[in-house]
Amino acid sequence: MHGQAVEYYERALELTQDDEHLFYNVARACFEKGDLPKAAAYLRQALSLKPSFPEALEFMAFLDKRNTSRDRI
């Protein structure tokens, strides 16, 4: 049901663009759905609103590390 979650979150984003937690949650749903580029894009938006958002920073570092590991293969 990750696809449905993304749809609901994106609808919520139509109402507000200043909720870093909402962007973070969309990123998590996109990640679970397997859409890593979209997850990273939503994380960047969360971090643009709150650069010190610890969970988003940790998640972005995880995605960066995962992407770097794939580049080596």
MMTF fields as JSON, N, C-alpha, C and O atoms, coordinates in Angstrom:
{
  "mmtfVersion": "1.0.0",
  "mmtfProducer": "UNKNOWN",
  "numBonds": 291,
  "numAtoms": 292,
  "numGroups": 73,
  "numChains": 1,
  "numModels": 1,
  "chainsPerModel": [1],
  "groupsPerChain": [73],
  "chainIdList": ["A"],
  "bondAtomList": [4, 2, 8, 6, 12, 10, 16, 14, 20, 18, 24, 22, 28, 26, 32, 30, 36, 34, 40, 38, 44, 42, 48, 46, 52, 50, 56, 54, 60, 58, 64, 62, 68, 66, 72, 70, 76, 74, 80, 78, 84, 82, 88, 86, 92, 90, 96, 94, 100, 98, 104, 102, 108, 106, 112, 110, 116, 114, 120, 118, 124, 122, 128, 126, 132, 130, 136, 134, 140, 138, 144, 142, 148, 146, 152, 150, 156, 154, 160, 158, 164, 162, 168, 166, 172, 170, 176, 174, 180, 178, 184, 182, 188, 186, 192, 190, 196, 194, 200, 198, 204, 202, 208, 206, 212, 210, 216, 214, 220, 218, 224, 222, 228, 226, 232, 230, 236, 234, 240, 238, 244, 242, 248, 246, 252, 250, 256, 254, 260, 258, 264, 262, 268, 266, 272, 270, 276, 274, 280, 278, 284, 282, 288, 286],
  "bondOrderList": [1, 1, 1, 1, 1, 1, 1, 1, 1, 1, 1, 1, 1, 1, 1, 1, 1, 1, 1, 1, 1, 1, 1, 1, 1, 1, 1, 1, 1, 1, 1, 1, 1, 1, 1, 1, 1, 1, 1, 1, 1, 1, 1, 1, 1, 1, 1, 1, 1, 1, 1, 1, 1, 1, 1, 1, 1, 1, 1, 1, 1, 1, 1, 1, 1, 1, 1, 1, 1, 1, 1, 1],
  "groupList": [{"groupName": "MET", "atomNameList": ["N", "CA", "C", "O"], "elementList": ["N", "C", "C", "O"], "formalChargeList": [0, 0, 0, 0], "bondAtomList": [1, 0, 2, 1, 3, 2], "bondOrderList": [1, 1, 2], "singleLetterCode": "M", "chemCompType": "L-PEPTIDE LINKING"}, {"groupName": "HIS", "atomNameList": ["N", "CA", "C", "O"], "elementList": ["N", "C", "C", "O"], "formalChargeList": [0, 0, 0, 0], "bondAtomList": [1, 0, 2, 1, 3, 2], "bondOrderList": [1, 1, 2], "singleLetterCode": "H", "chemCompType": "L-PEPTIDE LINKING"}, {"groupName": "GLY", "atomNameList": ["N", "CA", "C", "O"], "elementList": ["N", "C", "C", "O"], "formalChargeList": [0, 0, 0, 0], "bondAtomList": [1, 0, 2, 1, 3, 2], "bondOrderList": [1, 1, 2], "singleLetterCode": "G", "chemCompType": "PEPTIDE LINKING"}, {"groupName": "GLN", "atomNameList": ["N", "CA", "C", "O"], "elementList": ["N", "C", "C", "O"], "formalChargeList": [0, 0, 0, 0], "bondAtomList": [1, 0, 2, 1, 3, 2], "bondOrderList": [1, 1, 2], "singleLetterCode": "Q", "chemCompType": "L-PEPTIDE LINKING"}, {"groupName": "ALA", "atomNameList": ["N", "CA", "C", "O"], "elementList": ["N", "C", "C", "O"], "formalChargeList": [0, 0, 0, 0], "bondAtomList": [1, 0, 2, 1, 3, 2], "bondOrderList": [1, 1, 2], "singleLetterCode": "A", "chemCompType": "L-PEPTIDE LINKING"}, {"groupName": "VAL", "atomNameList": ["N", "CA", "C", "O"], "elementList": ["N", "C", "C", "O"], "formalChargeList": [0, 0, 0, 0], "bondAtomList": [1, 0, 2, 1, 3, 2], "bondOrderList": [1, 1, 2], "singleLetterCode": "V", "chemCompType": "L-PEPTIDE LINKING"}, {"groupName": "GLU", "atomNameList": ["N", "CA", "C", "O"], "elementList": ["N", "C", "C", "O"], "formalChargeList": [0, 0, 0, 0], "bondAtomList": [1, 0, 2, 1, 3, 2], "bondOrderList": [1, 1, 2], "singleLetterCode": "E", "chemCompType": "L-PEPTIDE LINKING"}, {"groupName": "TYR", "atomNameList": ["N", "CA", "C", "O"], "elementList": ["N", "C", "C", "O"], "formalChargeList": [0, 0, 0, 0], "bondAtomList": [1, 0, 2, 1, 3, 2], "bondOrderList": [1, 1, 2], "singleLetterCode": "Y", "chemCompType": "L-PEPTIDE LINKING"}, {"groupName": "ARG", "atomNameList": ["N", "CA", "C", "O"], "elementList": ["N", "C", "C", "O"], "formalChargeList": [0, 0, 0, 0], "bondAtomList": [1, 0, 2, 1, 3, 2], "bondOrderList": [1, 1, 2], "singleLetterCode": "R", "chemCompType": "L-PEPTIDE LINKING"}, {"groupName": "LEU", "atomNameList": ["N", "CA", "C", "O"], "elementList": ["N", "C", "C", "O"], "formalChargeList": [0, 0, 0, 0], "bondAtomList": [1, 0, 2, 1, 3, 2], "bondOrderList": [1, 1, 2], "singleLetterCode": "L", "chemCompType": "L-PEPTIDE LINKING"}, {"groupName": "THR", "atomNameList": ["N", "CA", "C", "O"], "elementList": ["N", "C", "C", "O"], "formalChargeList": [0, 0, 0, 0], "bondAtomList": [1, 0, 2, 1, 3, 2], "bondOrderList": [1, 1, 2], "singleLetterCode": "T", "chemCompType": "L-PEPTIDE LINKING"}, {"groupName": "ASP", "atomNameList": ["N", "CA", "C", "O"], "elementList": ["N", "C", "C", "O"], "formalChargeList": [0, 0, 0, 0], "bondAtomList": [1, 0, 2, 1, 3, 2], "bondOrderList": [1, 1, 2], "singleLetterCode": "D", "chemCompType": "L-PEPTIDE LINKING"}, {"groupName": "PHE", "atomNameList": ["N", "CA", "C", "O"], "elementList": ["N", "C", "C", "O"], "formalChargeList": [0, 0, 0, 0], "bondAtomList": [1, 0, 2, 1, 3, 2], "bondOrderList": [1, 1, 2], "singleLetterCode": "F", "chemCompType": "L-PEPTIDE LINKING"}, {"groupName": "ASN", "atomNameList": ["N", "CA", "C", "O"], "elementList": ["N", "C", "C", "O"], "formalChargeList": [0, 0, 0, 0], "bondAtomList": [1, 0, 2, 1, 3, 2], "bondOrderList": [1, 1, 2], "singleLetterCode": "N", "chemCompType": "L-PEPTIDE LINKING"}, {"groupName": "CYS", "atomNameList": ["N", "CA", "C", "O"], "elementList": ["N", "C", "C", "O"], "formalChargeList": [0, 0, 0, 0], "bondAtomList": [1, 0, 2, 1, 3, 2], "bondOrderList": [1, 1, 2], "singleLetterCode": "C", "chemCompType": "L-PEPTIDE LINKING"}, {"groupName": "LYS", "atomNameList": ["N", "CA", "C", "O"], "elementList": ["N", "C", "C", "O"], "formalChargeList": [0, 0, 0, 0], "bondAtomList": [1, 0, 2, 1, 3, 2], "bondOrderList": [1, 1, 2], "singleLetterCode": "K", "chemCompType": "L-PEPTIDE LINKING"}, {"groupName": "PRO", "atomNameList": ["N", "CA", "C", "O"], "elementList": ["N", "C", "C", "O"], "formalChargeList": [0, 0, 0, 0], "bondAtomList": [1, 0, 2, 1, 3, 2], "bondOrderList": [1, 1, 2], "singleLetterCode": "P", "chemCompType": "L-PEPTIDE LINKING"}, {"groupName": "SER", "atomNameList": ["N", "CA", "C", "O"], "elementList": ["N", "C", "C", "O"], "formalChargeList": [0, 0, 0, 0], "bondAtomList": [1, 0, 2, 1, 3, 2], "bondOrderList": [1, 1, 2], "singleLetterCode": "S", "chemCompType": "L-PEPTIDE LINKING"}, {"groupName": "ILE", "atomNameList": ["N", "CA", "C", "O"], "elementList": ["N", "C", "C", "O"], "formalChargeList": [0, 0, 0, 0], "bondAtomList": [1, 0, 2, 1, 3, 2], "bondOrderList": [1, 1, 2], "singleLetterCode": "I", "chemCompType": "L-PEPTIDE LINKING"}],
  "groupTypeList": [0, 1, 2, 3, 4, 5, 6, 7, 7, 6, 8, 4, 9, 6, 9, 10, 3, 11, 11, 6, 1, 9, 12, 7, 13, 5, 4, 8, 4, 14, 12, 6, 15, 2, 11, 9, 16, 15, 4, 4, 4, 7, 9, 8, 3, 4, 9, 17, 9, 15, 16, 17, 12, 16, 6, 4, 9, 6, 12, 0, 4, 12, 9, 11, 15, 8, 13, 10, 17, 8, 11, 8, 18],
  "groupIdList": [1, 2, 3, 4, 5, 6, 7, 8, 9, 10, 11, 12, 13, 14, 15, 16, 17, 18, 19, 20, 21, 22, 23, 24, 25, 26, 27, 28, 29, 30, 31, 32, 33, 34, 35, 36, 37, 38, 39, 40, 41, 42, 43, 44, 45, 46, 47, 48, 49, 50, 51, 52, 53, 54, 55, 56, 57, 58, 59, 60, 61, 62, 63, 64, 65, 66, 67, 68, 69, 70, 71, 72, 73],
  "secStructList": [7, 2, 2, 2, 2, 2, 2, 2, 2, 2, 2, 2, 2, 2, 2, 7, 1, 7, 7, 2, 2, 2, 2, 2, 2, 2, 2, 2, 2, 2, 2, 2, 2, 6, 7, 2, 2, 2, 2, 2, 2, 2, 2, 2, 2, 2, 2, 2, 2, 7, 6, 6, 7, 2, 2, 2, 2, 2, 2, 2, 2, 2, 2, 2, 2, 2, 2, 2, 2, 2, 2, 2, 7],
  "xCoordList": [0.815, 0.0, 0.867, 0.386, 2.14, 3.029, 2.634, 2.746, 2.175, 1.726, 0.565, 0.516, -0.363, -1.506, -1.051, -1.579, -0.093, 0.434, 1.059, 0.849, 1.831, 2.448, 1.359, 1.481, 0.306, -0.795, -1.406, -1.643, -1.661, -2.257, -1.327, -1.762, -0.048, 0.916, 1.025, 1.089, 1.045, 1.147, -0.09, 0.002, -1.239, -2.449, -2.319, -2.714, -1.764, -1.557, -0.585, -0.728, 0.402, 1.356, 0.703, 1.231, -0.437, -1.168, -1.719, -1.981, -1.895, -2.44, -1.361, -1.599, -0.186, 0.899, 2.242, 2.459, 3.125, 4.468, 5.536, 6.719, 5.109, 6.065, 6.139, 6.457, 5.847, 5.88, 6.986, 6.793, 8.139, 9.279, 8.989, 9.524, 8.153, 7.813, 6.971, 7.101, 6.127, 5.322, 6.229, 6.063, 7.182, 8.126, 8.936, 9.19, 9.331, 10.088, 9.255, 9.762, 7.984, 7.118, 6.869, 6.786, 6.749, 6.596, 7.871, 7.813, 9.019, 10.294, 10.354, 10.793, 9.922, 9.922, 9.02, 9.394, 7.838, 6.915, 7.5, 7.381, 8.129, 8.757, 9.874, 10.02, 10.665, 11.744, 11.176, 11.678, 10.15, 9.541, 8.949, 8.887, 8.522, 7.973, 9.084, 8.827, 10.333, 11.465, 11.879, 12.733, 11.289, 11.607, 12.624, 12.268, 13.894, 14.955, 15.201, 15.406, 15.19, 15.383, 14.291, 14.574, 13.068, 11.967, 12.085, 11.799, 12.499, 12.708, 13.758, 13.57, 14.855, 15.918, 15.414, 15.772, 14.6, 14.063, 13.197, 13.29, 12.366, 11.519, 12.358, 12.049, 13.404, 14.29, 14.976, 15.122, 15.396, 16.015, 15.034, 15.428, 13.767, 12.768, 12.588, 12.472, 12.566, 12.455, 13.644, 13.486, 14.827, 16.038, 16.138, 16.791, 15.514, 15.519, 14.666, 14.928, 13.656, 12.825, 13.476, 13.361, 14.162, 14.811, 16.135, 16.19, 17.199, 18.503, 19.055, 19.902, 18.591, 19.099, 18.173, 18.284, 17.273, 16.307, 17.078, 17.472, 17.296, 18.193, 17.787, 18.634, 16.521, 16.08, 16.265, 16.661, 15.976, 16.138, 17.614, 17.975, 18.466, 19.911, 20.425, 21.222, 19.967, 20.391, 19.9, 20.639, 18.657, 18.077, 18.825, 19.115, 19.138, 19.866, 21.26, 21.731, 21.913, 23.244, 23.144, 24.017, 22.1, 21.875, 21.703, 22.303, 20.877, 20.661, 21.944, 22.246, 22.705, 23.974, 24.945, 25.605, 25.026, 25.932, 25.493, 26.321, 24.211, 23.665, 23.965, 24.329, 23.811, 24.068, 25.555, 25.912, 26.414, 27.857, 28.259, 29.106, 27.673, 27.977, 27.586, 28.306, 26.461, 26.013, 26.936, 27.149, 27.491, 28.388, 29.661, 30.264, 30.071, 31.289, 31.096, 32.072, 29.883, 29.617, 29.754, 29.569],
  "yCoordList": [-1.196, 0.0, 1.271, 2.365, 1.102, 2.258, 3.244, 4.457, 2.716, 3.584, 4.457, 5.645, 3.866, 4.621, 5.665, 6.777, 5.314, 6.268, 7.462, 8.604, 7.206, 8.3, 9.216, 10.439, 8.634, 9.437, 10.328, 11.511, 9.777, 10.554, 11.662, 12.791, 11.337, 12.346, 13.462, 14.639, 13.094, 14.111, 15.0, 16.189, 14.428, 15.25, 16.225, 17.386, 15.74, 16.613, 17.737, 18.852, 17.456, 18.487, 19.588, 20.696, 19.277, 20.314, 21.358, 22.496, 20.966, 21.87, 22.656, 23.775, 22.073, 22.735, 22.363, 21.218, 23.322, 23.08, 23.408, 23.521, 23.56, 23.955, 22.976, 23.363, 21.726, 20.693, 19.687, 18.774, 19.874, 18.998, 17.536, 16.639, 17.29, 15.909, 15.238, 14.037, 15.999, 15.466, 15.064, 13.986, 15.922, 15.58, 14.332, 13.469, 14.253, 13.085, 11.805, 10.773, 11.879, 10.699, 10.271, 9.077, 11.235, 10.882, 10.181, 9.198, 10.695, 10.074, 8.629, 7.748, 8.381, 7.014, 6.099, 4.969, 6.592, 5.787, 5.524, 4.416, 6.533, 6.346, 5.317, 4.48, 5.376, 4.407, 2.985, 2.07, 2.813, 1.488, 0.998, -0.206, 1.917, 1.586, 1.264, 0.712, 1.618, 1.331, 2.496, 2.34, 3.662, 4.835, 5.697, 6.682, 5.307, 5.977, 7.419, 8.287, 7.711, 9.111, 10.043, 11.162, 9.574, 10.382, 10.535, 11.604, 9.481, 9.554, 10.613, 11.42, 10.616, 11.601, 13.015, 13.945, 13.186, 14.512, 15.039, 16.211, 14.182, 14.608, 14.885, 15.8, 14.109, 14.384, 15.737, 16.475, 16.065, 17.365, 18.502, 19.538, 18.292, 19.313, 19.439, 20.547, 18.311, 18.349, 19.095, 19.911, 18.812, 19.442, 20.913, 21.691, 21.3, 22.725, 23.511, 24.688, 22.87, 23.521, 23.514, 24.475, 22.415, 22.293, 21.556, 20.333, 22.298, 21.681, 20.807, 19.949, 21.013, 20.229, 19.068, 18.53, 18.673, 17.596, 16.268, 15.715, 15.753, 14.605, 13.351, 12.701, 13.014, 11.799, 11.916, 10.957, 13.092, 13.293, 13.264, 12.716, 13.851, 13.805, 12.373, 11.984, 11.599, 10.194, 9.384, 8.569, 9.61, 8.891, 9.262, 8.392, 10.553, 10.99, 10.364, 9.945, 10.302, 9.679, 8.209, 7.689, 7.54, 6.137, 5.987, 5.104, 6.857, 6.778, 7.079, 6.423, 8.079, 8.415, 7.24, 6.907, 6.618, 5.476, 4.309, 3.643, 4.077, 2.995, 3.252, 2.333, 4.504, 4.877, 4.731, 4.259, 5.133, 5.013, 3.543, 3.191, 2.693, 1.258, 0.653, -0.193, 1.073, 0.553, 0.985, 0.239, 2.208, 2.721, 1.876, 1.785, 1.263, 0.473, -0.9, -1.543, -1.348, -2.705, -2.735, -3.785],
  "zCoordList": [0.0, 0.0, 0.0, 0.294, -0.332, -0.359, -1.451, -1.277, -2.567, -3.654, -3.223, -3.543, -2.499, -2.004, -0.977, -0.945, -0.156, 0.82, 0.119, 0.529, -0.945, -1.699, -2.258, -2.189, -2.806, -3.352, -2.282, -2.524, -1.105, -0.019, 0.453, 0.676, 0.605, 1.029, -0.009, 0.346, -1.279, -2.321, -2.348, -2.655, -2.028, -1.908, -0.742, -0.841, 0.355, 1.519, 1.181, 1.685, 0.331, -0.069, -0.907, -1.008, -1.501, -2.232, -1.266, -1.656, -0.003, 1.005, 1.736, 2.189, 1.849, 2.562, 1.948, 1.553, 1.873, 1.336, 2.381, 2.056, 3.639, 4.666, 5.836, 6.961, 5.565, 6.605, 6.27, 5.467, 6.9, 6.603, 6.934, 6.283, 7.932, 8.298, 7.215, 6.977, 6.575, 5.475, 4.309, 3.74, 3.953, 2.884, 3.261, 2.421, 4.518, 5.001, 4.871, 4.433, 5.25, 5.168, 3.724, 3.435, 2.822, 1.406, 0.938, 0.2, 1.371, 1.002, 1.48, 0.74, 2.696, 3.226, 2.392, 2.079, 2.038, 1.235, -0.148, -0.671, -0.741, -2.057, -1.971, -2.861, -0.899, -0.707, -0.619, -1.272, 0.176, 0.331, -0.98, -1.228, -1.803, -3.122, -4.121, -5.191, -3.754, -4.63, -5.505, -6.378, -5.287, -6.096, -5.345, -4.697, -5.446, -4.701, -5.161, -4.312, -6.461, -6.87, -6.326, -5.9, -6.348, -5.833, -4.313, -3.772, -3.635, -2.185, -1.868, -0.958, -2.607, -2.386, -2.657, -1.934, -3.675, -4.001, -2.86, -2.494, -2.305, -1.186, 0.062, 0.825, 0.271, 1.403, 1.247, 2.221, 0.028, -0.212, 0.12, 0.655, -0.203, 0.113, 1.627, 2.15, 2.323, 3.785, 4.376, 5.284, 3.862, 4.385, 3.989, 4.684, 2.902, 2.553, 3.547, 3.796, 4.108, 5.111, 6.487, 7.249, 6.794, 8.101, 7.92, 8.047, 7.625, 7.34, 8.461, 8.214, 9.68, 10.815, 11.184, 12.286, 10.302, 10.552, 10.645, 9.618, 11.87, 12.059, 11.288, 10.676, 11.311, 10.627, 9.115, 8.453, 8.582, 7.142, 6.758, 5.716, 7.594, 7.331, 7.341, 6.488, 8.305, 8.409, 7.215, 6.663, 6.824, 5.682, 4.398, 3.576, 4.225, 3.035, 3.004, 1.946, 4.151, 4.213, 3.833, 3.137, 4.279, 3.929, 2.415, 1.801, 1.817, 0.37, -0.393, -1.39, 0.079, -0.579, -0.507, -1.492, 0.66, 0.839, -0.048, -0.668, -0.098, -0.929, -2.4, -3.134, -2.83, -4.216, -4.541, -5.621, -3.617, -3.815, -3.914, -4.736, -3.1, -3.136, -4.472, -5.002, -5.021, -6.313, -7.441, -8.397, -7.328, -8.36, -8.451, -9.521, -7.352, -7.335, -7.959, -8.346, -8.059, -8.569, -10.081, -10.696]
}
